[in-house]
Structure formats: C-alpha cells, structure tokens
Amino acid sequence: RQPLQKRVIALPQKEENIVISGHDSSPLFAVGSLSHLMLIDDRDPNTTDITSVKILDPAQGIRSLSFQGDIITIGACKTSLMFYDIRNRKYVTDHDENPIKRRLKQGYVA
C-alpha cells in the first residue's frame, strides 16, 4: 500500500462544509454540507473525480456520514437518515422508487 500524498482539492460547494468521512477500503471520501453530499475519488494523483449530489431536503443539512460497502448513510440535523448508493449513484429507494428515509419521532423511528 502506498502512503497517502498531501493534496489540495477544490470542492464545488465552498461554504458550510460540515463533515468528512473516508471509505475503509478505497481512496474514496465524502464531504457533507448544508445542501450537498460530495464524493471524492482520489485514486489518481493527477485527476480527482468529484460527484456532487443535492441532499433530499436541503433545509436539513448533513451532520454525519458513514460508509458501509457501497452505501453511505447520511445523518441530517432534523433527526433523519438517508442512504446513498455509491455504485449506482443514486439514493436507495423503495419498490415505488421513493428514496428511503428514516426519521426519529418522539421515542420511535419511522
């Protein structure tokens, strides 16, 4: 395994970047802001692939990010979780193609 090199990467969302998380088995990391999830693929030191995705409810803002294989769990400030599929580059959906969200409501998860 090669040592990580120090690089400066310009992000498409310049303000309100709140959280950063790295994938445990690839040079992929994510940055969460008030309105966007940014996925940064840092495999090639000469180029950087950045994917910027609007969060489902921009009023919430991203507060936590967690990688589990190809899925990123996104924690938002209004007690909700969303799930983003890295491989398919879209939010995880139910059978009706609605994005799956989980919310914390006065003592239970909905």
Short mmCIF file of N, CA, C and O in Angstrom, two decimals:
data_model
loop_
_atom_site.label_atom_id
_atom_site.label_comp_id
_atom_site.label_asym_id
_atom_site.label_seq_id
_atom_site.Cartn_x
_atom_site.Cartn_y
_atom_site.Cartn_z
N ARG A 1 0.84 -1.18 0.00
CA ARG A 1 0.00 0.00 0.00
C ARG A 1 0.88 1.24 0.00
O ARG A 1 1.79 1.35 0.80
N GLN A 2 0.58 2.18 -0.89
CA GLN A 2 1.38 3.39 -0.98
C GLN A 2 0.93 4.41 0.06
O GLN A 2 -0.26 4.49 0.38
N PRO A 3 1.86 5.20 0.60
CA PRO A 3 1.46 6.22 1.57
C PRO A 3 0.63 7.31 0.89
O PRO A 3 0.79 7.59 -0.30
N LEU A 4 -0.28 7.90 1.66
CA LEU A 4 -1.10 8.98 1.13
C LEU A 4 -0.25 10.21 0.87
O LEU A 4 0.66 10.52 1.63
N GLN A 5 -0.55 10.88 -0.23
CA GLN A 5 0.16 12.10 -0.56
C GLN A 5 -0.72 13.28 -0.18
O GLN A 5 -1.94 13.24 -0.34
N LYS A 6 -0.08 14.33 0.29
CA LYS A 6 -0.82 15.53 0.64
C LYS A 6 -1.25 16.24 -0.63
O LYS A 6 -0.42 16.50 -1.51
N ARG A 7 -2.55 16.52 -0.73
CA ARG A 7 -3.10 17.22 -1.89
C ARG A 7 -4.12 18.24 -1.43
O ARG A 7 -4.71 18.10 -0.38
N VAL A 8 -4.30 19.25 -2.25
CA VAL A 8 -5.35 20.23 -2.01
C VAL A 8 -6.38 20.02 -3.11
O VAL A 8 -6.05 20.04 -4.30
N ILE A 9 -7.62 19.81 -2.71
CA ILE A 9 -8.69 19.55 -3.67
C ILE A 9 -9.75 20.62 -3.50
O ILE A 9 -10.30 20.81 -2.41
N ALA A 10 -10.05 21.34 -4.58
CA ALA A 10 -11.10 22.36 -4.55
C ALA A 10 -12.46 21.67 -4.61
O ALA A 10 -12.71 20.83 -5.46
N LEU A 11 -13.33 22.04 -3.68
CA LEU A 11 -14.67 21.46 -3.64
C LEU A 11 -15.67 22.33 -4.39
O LEU A 11 -15.55 23.56 -4.39
N PRO A 12 -16.67 21.71 -5.03
CA PRO A 12 -17.68 22.51 -5.75
C PRO A 12 -18.54 23.35 -4.80
O PRO A 12 -18.98 24.43 -5.17
N GLN A 13 -18.77 22.87 -3.60
CA GLN A 13 -19.51 23.64 -2.59
C GLN A 13 -18.47 24.24 -1.66
O GLN A 13 -17.80 23.52 -0.92
N LYS A 14 -18.32 25.53 -1.69
CA LYS A 14 -17.23 26.19 -0.96
C LYS A 14 -17.57 26.50 0.49
O LYS A 14 -16.69 26.66 1.31
N GLU A 15 -18.86 26.60 0.82
CA GLU A 15 -19.24 27.04 2.16
C GLU A 15 -20.10 26.01 2.87
O GLU A 15 -20.72 25.17 2.24
N GLU A 16 -20.12 26.12 4.17
CA GLU A 16 -20.95 25.27 5.02
C GLU A 16 -20.62 23.79 4.90
O GLU A 16 -21.49 22.93 5.03
N ASN A 17 -19.35 23.46 4.64
CA ASN A 17 -18.92 22.07 4.67
C ASN A 17 -18.76 21.67 6.13
O ASN A 17 -18.03 22.31 6.88
N ILE A 18 -19.46 20.62 6.53
CA ILE A 18 -19.63 20.31 7.94
C ILE A 18 -18.92 19.05 8.39
O ILE A 18 -18.36 18.98 9.47
N VAL A 19 -18.92 18.00 7.55
CA VAL A 19 -18.42 16.70 7.98
C VAL A 19 -17.67 16.02 6.84
O VAL A 19 -17.98 16.23 5.68
N ILE A 20 -16.67 15.20 7.21
CA ILE A 20 -15.91 14.43 6.22
C ILE A 20 -15.76 13.01 6.74
O ILE A 20 -15.64 12.79 7.95
N SER A 21 -15.82 12.03 5.83
CA SER A 21 -15.67 10.63 6.21
C SER A 21 -14.96 9.89 5.08
O SER A 21 -15.18 10.19 3.90
N GLY A 22 -14.13 8.93 5.44
CA GLY A 22 -13.40 8.16 4.45
C GLY A 22 -13.88 6.72 4.38
O GLY A 22 -14.30 6.14 5.38
N HIS A 23 -13.82 6.16 3.18
CA HIS A 23 -14.16 4.74 2.97
C HIS A 23 -13.03 3.90 3.54
O HIS A 23 -11.86 4.25 3.42
N ASP A 24 -13.37 2.77 4.16
CA ASP A 24 -12.34 1.98 4.82
C ASP A 24 -11.49 1.14 3.88
O ASP A 24 -10.39 0.73 4.24
N SER A 25 -11.93 0.91 2.64
CA SER A 25 -11.15 0.04 1.75
C SER A 25 -10.88 0.63 0.37
O SER A 25 -10.48 -0.09 -0.54
N SER A 26 -11.12 1.91 0.18
CA SER A 26 -10.80 2.55 -1.10
C SER A 26 -10.46 4.02 -0.85
O SER A 26 -10.79 4.56 0.19
N PRO A 27 -9.80 4.66 -1.83
CA PRO A 27 -9.44 6.08 -1.66
C PRO A 27 -10.62 7.01 -1.99
O PRO A 27 -10.51 7.96 -2.73
N LEU A 28 -11.76 6.67 -1.44
CA LEU A 28 -12.97 7.46 -1.64
C LEU A 28 -13.32 8.11 -0.31
O LEU A 28 -13.24 7.48 0.73
N PHE A 29 -13.67 9.39 -0.37
CA PHE A 29 -14.16 10.02 0.84
C PHE A 29 -15.32 10.93 0.49
O PHE A 29 -15.57 11.23 -0.68
N ALA A 30 -16.06 11.29 1.50
CA ALA A 30 -17.27 12.10 1.31
C ALA A 30 -17.20 13.32 2.20
O ALA A 30 -16.67 13.27 3.32
N VAL A 31 -17.76 14.41 1.69
CA VAL A 31 -17.87 15.65 2.44
C VAL A 31 -19.35 16.01 2.45
O VAL A 31 -20.02 15.98 1.42
N GLY A 32 -19.86 16.34 3.62
CA GLY A 32 -21.26 16.75 3.74
C GLY A 32 -21.35 18.22 4.06
O GLY A 32 -20.59 18.75 4.88
N SER A 33 -22.30 18.89 3.40
CA SER A 33 -22.52 20.31 3.65
C SER A 33 -24.00 20.52 4.00
O SER A 33 -24.75 19.55 4.15
N LEU A 34 -24.42 21.75 4.09
CA LEU A 34 -25.82 22.02 4.35
C LEU A 34 -26.72 21.52 3.23
O LEU A 34 -27.84 21.10 3.48
N SER A 35 -26.24 21.53 2.00
CA SER A 35 -27.12 21.19 0.88
C SER A 35 -26.63 20.06 -0.01
O SER A 35 -27.39 19.58 -0.85
N HIS A 36 -25.39 19.63 0.13
CA HIS A 36 -24.83 18.64 -0.80
C HIS A 36 -24.00 17.56 -0.11
O HIS A 36 -23.39 17.79 0.92
N LEU A 37 -23.99 16.40 -0.76
CA LEU A 37 -23.06 15.32 -0.46
C LEU A 37 -22.05 15.33 -1.60
O LEU A 37 -22.44 15.30 -2.77
N MET A 38 -20.77 15.43 -1.26
CA MET A 38 -19.73 15.41 -2.29
C MET A 38 -18.89 14.16 -2.12
O MET A 38 -18.38 13.90 -1.03
N LEU A 39 -18.77 13.38 -3.17
CA LEU A 39 -17.97 12.16 -3.17
C LEU A 39 -16.70 12.44 -3.94
O LEU A 39 -16.75 12.87 -5.10
N ILE A 40 -15.57 12.18 -3.32
CA ILE A 40 -14.28 12.46 -3.93
C ILE A 40 -13.52 11.16 -4.09
O ILE A 40 -13.24 10.47 -3.11
N ASP A 41 -13.21 10.82 -5.34
CA ASP A 41 -12.43 9.62 -5.66
C ASP A 41 -11.01 10.09 -5.91
O ASP A 41 -10.72 10.77 -6.88
N ASP A 42 -10.12 9.70 -5.03
CA ASP A 42 -8.75 10.23 -5.03
C ASP A 42 -7.73 9.18 -5.46
O ASP A 42 -6.59 9.19 -5.01
N ARG A 43 -8.13 8.26 -6.36
CA ARG A 43 -7.22 7.19 -6.80
C ARG A 43 -6.06 7.70 -7.64
O ARG A 43 -4.95 7.26 -7.51
N ASP A 44 -6.35 8.61 -8.54
CA ASP A 44 -5.34 9.11 -9.47
C ASP A 44 -4.81 10.45 -8.97
O ASP A 44 -5.58 11.41 -8.85
N PRO A 45 -3.52 10.55 -8.65
CA PRO A 45 -2.99 11.81 -8.12
C PRO A 45 -3.01 12.96 -9.13
O PRO A 45 -2.87 14.12 -8.75
N ASN A 46 -3.23 12.66 -10.41
CA ASN A 46 -3.24 13.71 -11.43
C ASN A 46 -4.64 14.28 -11.69
O ASN A 46 -4.77 15.36 -12.25
N THR A 47 -5.66 13.52 -11.33
CA THR A 47 -7.03 14.00 -11.51
C THR A 47 -7.84 13.63 -10.28
O THR A 47 -7.47 12.74 -9.52
N THR A 48 -8.93 14.30 -10.09
CA THR A 48 -9.82 13.99 -8.98
C THR A 48 -11.24 13.99 -9.51
O THR A 48 -11.69 14.95 -10.13
N ASP A 49 -11.95 12.88 -9.26
CA ASP A 49 -13.35 12.76 -9.66
C ASP A 49 -14.21 13.17 -8.47
O ASP A 49 -14.14 12.55 -7.41
N ILE A 50 -14.97 14.25 -8.65
CA ILE A 50 -15.85 14.73 -7.59
C ILE A 50 -17.29 14.67 -8.09
O ILE A 50 -17.62 15.23 -9.13
N THR A 51 -18.13 13.98 -7.34
CA THR A 51 -19.56 13.92 -7.63
C THR A 51 -20.28 14.71 -6.55
O THR A 51 -20.07 14.47 -5.36
N SER A 52 -21.09 15.67 -6.95
CA SER A 52 -21.84 16.48 -6.00
C SER A 52 -23.32 16.16 -6.16
O SER A 52 -23.87 16.23 -7.26
N VAL A 53 -23.96 15.77 -5.06
CA VAL A 53 -25.36 15.35 -5.06
C VAL A 53 -26.14 16.20 -4.07
O VAL A 53 -25.72 16.35 -2.92
N LYS A 54 -27.26 16.77 -4.51
CA LYS A 54 -28.10 17.53 -3.59
C LYS A 54 -28.74 16.57 -2.59
O LYS A 54 -29.14 15.48 -2.95
N ILE A 55 -28.81 17.00 -1.33
CA ILE A 55 -29.49 16.14 -0.36
C ILE A 55 -30.99 16.29 -0.56
O ILE A 55 -31.46 17.26 -1.16
N LEU A 56 -31.73 15.31 -0.09
CA LEU A 56 -33.17 15.24 -0.36
C LEU A 56 -33.93 16.43 0.21
O LEU A 56 -34.88 16.90 -0.39
N ASP A 57 -33.52 16.93 1.36
CA ASP A 57 -34.15 18.10 1.96
C ASP A 57 -33.05 19.07 2.35
O ASP A 57 -32.46 18.96 3.43
N PRO A 58 -32.74 20.03 1.46
CA PRO A 58 -31.62 20.94 1.72
C PRO A 58 -31.74 21.74 3.02
O PRO A 58 -30.77 22.25 3.54
N ALA A 59 -32.93 21.86 3.56
CA ALA A 59 -33.10 22.60 4.81
C ALA A 59 -32.52 21.84 5.99
O ALA A 59 -32.32 22.40 7.06
N GLN A 60 -32.23 20.54 5.82
CA GLN A 60 -31.76 19.73 6.93
C GLN A 60 -30.27 19.86 7.18
O GLN A 60 -29.84 19.98 8.30
N GLY A 61 -29.46 19.79 6.16
CA GLY A 61 -28.02 19.82 6.33
C GLY A 61 -27.47 18.50 6.83
O GLY A 61 -28.07 17.84 7.67
N ILE A 62 -26.33 18.09 6.29
CA ILE A 62 -25.71 16.83 6.66
C ILE A 62 -24.89 17.02 7.93
O ILE A 62 -24.10 17.96 8.03
N ARG A 63 -25.07 16.12 8.88
CA ARG A 63 -24.34 16.19 10.15
C ARG A 63 -23.43 14.99 10.37
O ARG A 63 -22.49 15.05 11.14
N SER A 64 -23.72 13.85 9.71
CA SER A 64 -22.85 12.68 9.86
C SER A 64 -22.87 11.86 8.58
O SER A 64 -23.85 11.87 7.83
N LEU A 65 -21.76 11.16 8.32
CA LEU A 65 -21.61 10.29 7.16
C LEU A 65 -20.95 9.00 7.61
O LEU A 65 -20.01 9.02 8.41
N SER A 66 -21.44 7.88 7.07
CA SER A 66 -20.87 6.59 7.42
C SER A 66 -20.91 5.69 6.19
O SER A 66 -21.94 5.53 5.56
N PHE A 67 -19.75 5.11 5.85
CA PHE A 67 -19.67 4.17 4.73
C PHE A 67 -19.92 2.75 5.22
O PHE A 67 -19.41 2.35 6.26
N GLN A 68 -20.69 2.00 4.46
CA GLN A 68 -20.88 0.57 4.68
C GLN A 68 -20.90 -0.08 3.30
O GLN A 68 -21.92 -0.08 2.63
N GLY A 69 -19.74 -0.55 2.84
CA GLY A 69 -19.64 -1.08 1.48
C GLY A 69 -19.90 0.03 0.47
O GLY A 69 -19.24 1.06 0.49
N ASP A 70 -20.90 -0.18 -0.39
CA ASP A 70 -21.24 0.81 -1.42
C ASP A 70 -22.34 1.77 -1.00
O ASP A 70 -22.86 2.53 -1.82
N ILE A 71 -22.74 1.74 0.26
CA ILE A 71 -23.81 2.61 0.75
C ILE A 71 -23.24 3.61 1.75
O ILE A 71 -22.47 3.26 2.64
N ILE A 72 -23.65 4.87 1.59
CA ILE A 72 -23.32 5.91 2.56
C ILE A 72 -24.59 6.22 3.34
O ILE A 72 -25.64 6.52 2.74
N THR A 73 -24.51 6.14 4.65
CA THR A 73 -25.62 6.57 5.50
C THR A 73 -25.38 8.04 5.82
O THR A 73 -24.30 8.42 6.26
N ILE A 74 -26.41 8.85 5.56
CA ILE A 74 -26.33 10.29 5.74
C ILE A 74 -27.23 10.68 6.91
O ILE A 74 -28.44 10.44 6.86
N GLY A 75 -26.65 11.24 7.94
CA GLY A 75 -27.43 11.73 9.07
C GLY A 75 -27.65 13.22 8.91
O GLY A 75 -26.72 13.97 8.66
N ALA A 76 -28.90 13.63 9.03
CA ALA A 76 -29.25 15.04 8.86
C ALA A 76 -29.66 15.65 10.19
O ALA A 76 -30.00 14.93 11.14
N CYS A 77 -29.64 16.97 10.26
CA CYS A 77 -29.84 17.65 11.54
C CYS A 77 -31.28 17.56 12.05
O CYS A 77 -31.50 17.76 13.22
N LYS A 78 -32.23 17.26 11.23
CA LYS A 78 -33.61 17.15 11.71
C LYS A 78 -33.96 15.70 11.98
O LYS A 78 -35.00 15.20 11.58
N THR A 79 -33.05 15.00 12.65
CA THR A 79 -33.23 13.62 13.11
C THR A 79 -33.68 12.66 12.00
O THR A 79 -34.62 11.89 12.18
N SER A 80 -33.00 12.70 10.86
CA SER A 80 -33.35 11.76 9.81
C SER A 80 -32.10 11.11 9.22
O SER A 80 -31.00 11.64 9.33
N LEU A 81 -32.29 9.94 8.64
CA LEU A 81 -31.24 9.21 7.93
C LEU A 81 -31.66 9.02 6.49
O LEU A 81 -32.83 8.75 6.20
N MET A 82 -30.69 9.15 5.58
CA MET A 82 -30.90 8.87 4.16
C MET A 82 -29.78 7.94 3.73
O MET A 82 -28.74 7.88 4.39
N PHE A 83 -29.97 7.24 2.63
CA PHE A 83 -28.99 6.24 2.18
C PHE A 83 -28.66 6.48 0.71
O PHE A 83 -29.56 6.55 -0.12
N TYR A 84 -27.36 6.60 0.41
CA TYR A 84 -26.92 6.86 -0.96
C TYR A 84 -26.07 5.70 -1.45
O TYR A 84 -25.13 5.27 -0.77
N ASP A 85 -26.42 5.19 -2.65
CA ASP A 85 -25.71 4.06 -3.27
C ASP A 85 -24.60 4.61 -4.15
O ASP A 85 -24.86 5.25 -5.18
N ILE A 86 -23.35 4.38 -3.76
CA ILE A 86 -22.20 4.91 -4.49
C ILE A 86 -22.10 4.29 -5.88
O ILE A 86 -21.86 4.97 -6.87
N ARG A 87 -22.29 2.99 -5.96
CA ARG A 87 -22.13 2.28 -7.23
C ARG A 87 -23.15 2.74 -8.28
O ARG A 87 -22.82 2.97 -9.43
N ASN A 88 -24.42 2.89 -7.86
CA ASN A 88 -25.47 3.29 -8.79
C ASN A 88 -25.67 4.80 -8.87
O ASN A 88 -26.49 5.28 -9.66
N ARG A 89 -24.96 5.52 -8.02
CA ARG A 89 -25.01 6.99 -7.99
C ARG A 89 -26.44 7.53 -7.86
O ARG A 89 -26.88 8.40 -8.61
N LYS A 90 -27.14 6.98 -6.85
CA LYS A 90 -28.49 7.46 -6.57
C LYS A 90 -28.88 7.07 -5.15
O LYS A 90 -28.25 6.21 -4.53
N TYR A 91 -29.90 7.74 -4.64
CA TYR A 91 -30.40 7.39 -3.32
C TYR A 91 -31.04 6.01 -3.37
O TYR A 91 -31.64 5.62 -4.38
N VAL A 92 -30.92 5.27 -2.28
CA VAL A 92 -31.57 3.97 -2.17
C VAL A 92 -33.08 4.21 -2.10
O VAL A 92 -33.54 5.08 -1.35
N THR A 93 -33.84 3.45 -2.90
CA THR A 93 -35.28 3.67 -3.00
C THR A 93 -36.06 2.42 -2.60
O THR A 93 -35.53 1.31 -2.58
N ASP A 94 -37.35 2.63 -2.34
CA ASP A 94 -38.24 1.50 -2.06
C ASP A 94 -38.80 0.96 -3.38
O ASP A 94 -38.36 1.37 -4.46
N HIS A 95 -39.78 0.08 -3.31
CA HIS A 95 -40.35 -0.54 -4.53
C HIS A 95 -41.02 0.46 -5.45
O HIS A 95 -41.14 0.23 -6.65
N ASP A 96 -41.48 1.59 -4.89
CA ASP A 96 -42.14 2.63 -5.69
C ASP A 96 -41.16 3.70 -6.16
O ASP A 96 -41.58 4.76 -6.64
N GLU A 97 -39.86 3.43 -6.00
CA GLU A 97 -38.80 4.36 -6.39
C GLU A 97 -38.76 5.64 -5.55
O GLU A 97 -38.23 6.66 -5.98
N ASN A 98 -39.33 5.60 -4.34
CA ASN A 98 -39.23 6.73 -3.41
C ASN A 98 -37.97 6.54 -2.57
O ASN A 98 -37.72 5.44 -2.08
N PRO A 99 -37.18 7.60 -2.39
CA PRO A 99 -35.99 7.47 -1.55
C PRO A 99 -36.36 7.00 -0.14
O PRO A 99 -37.33 7.49 0.44
N ILE A 100 -35.59 6.06 0.38
CA ILE A 100 -35.82 5.56 1.73
C ILE A 100 -35.23 6.54 2.73
O ILE A 100 -34.06 6.93 2.62
N LYS A 101 -36.04 6.94 3.70
CA LYS A 101 -35.60 7.82 4.78
C LYS A 101 -36.08 7.23 6.09
O LYS A 101 -37.13 6.60 6.15
N ARG A 102 -35.34 7.44 7.13
CA ARG A 102 -35.76 7.07 8.47
C ARG A 102 -35.73 8.31 9.33
O ARG A 102 -34.80 9.11 9.25
N ARG A 103 -36.78 8.50 10.14
CA ARG A 103 -36.86 9.69 10.99
C ARG A 103 -37.07 9.28 12.45
O ARG A 103 -37.76 8.31 12.71
N LEU A 104 -36.50 10.06 13.32
CA LEU A 104 -36.69 9.87 14.75
C LEU A 104 -37.83 10.79 15.18
O LEU A 104 -37.78 11.99 14.94
N LYS A 105 -38.88 10.20 15.78
CA LYS A 105 -40.04 10.98 16.19
C LYS A 105 -40.42 10.60 17.61
O LYS A 105 -40.84 9.47 17.86
N GLN A 106 -40.29 11.48 18.54
CA GLN A 106 -40.70 11.35 19.92
C GLN A 106 -40.74 9.90 20.44
O GLN A 106 -41.79 9.36 20.74
N GLY A 107 -39.60 9.29 20.48
CA GLY A 107 -39.50 7.97 21.08
C GLY A 107 -39.57 6.79 20.14
O GLY A 107 -39.56 5.66 20.59
N TYR A 108 -39.66 7.01 18.83
CA TYR A 108 -39.66 5.89 17.89
C TYR A 108 -39.02 6.31 16.57
O TYR A 108 -38.87 7.49 16.29
N VAL A 109 -38.67 5.31 15.77
CA VAL A 109 -38.08 5.54 14.45
C VAL A 109 -39.12 5.19 13.41
O VAL A 109 -39.72 4.11 13.46
N ALA A 110 -39.36 6.07 12.48
CA ALA A 110 -40.37 5.83 11.43
C ALA A 110 -39.70 5.72 10.08
O ALA A 110 -38.69 6.30 9.82
#
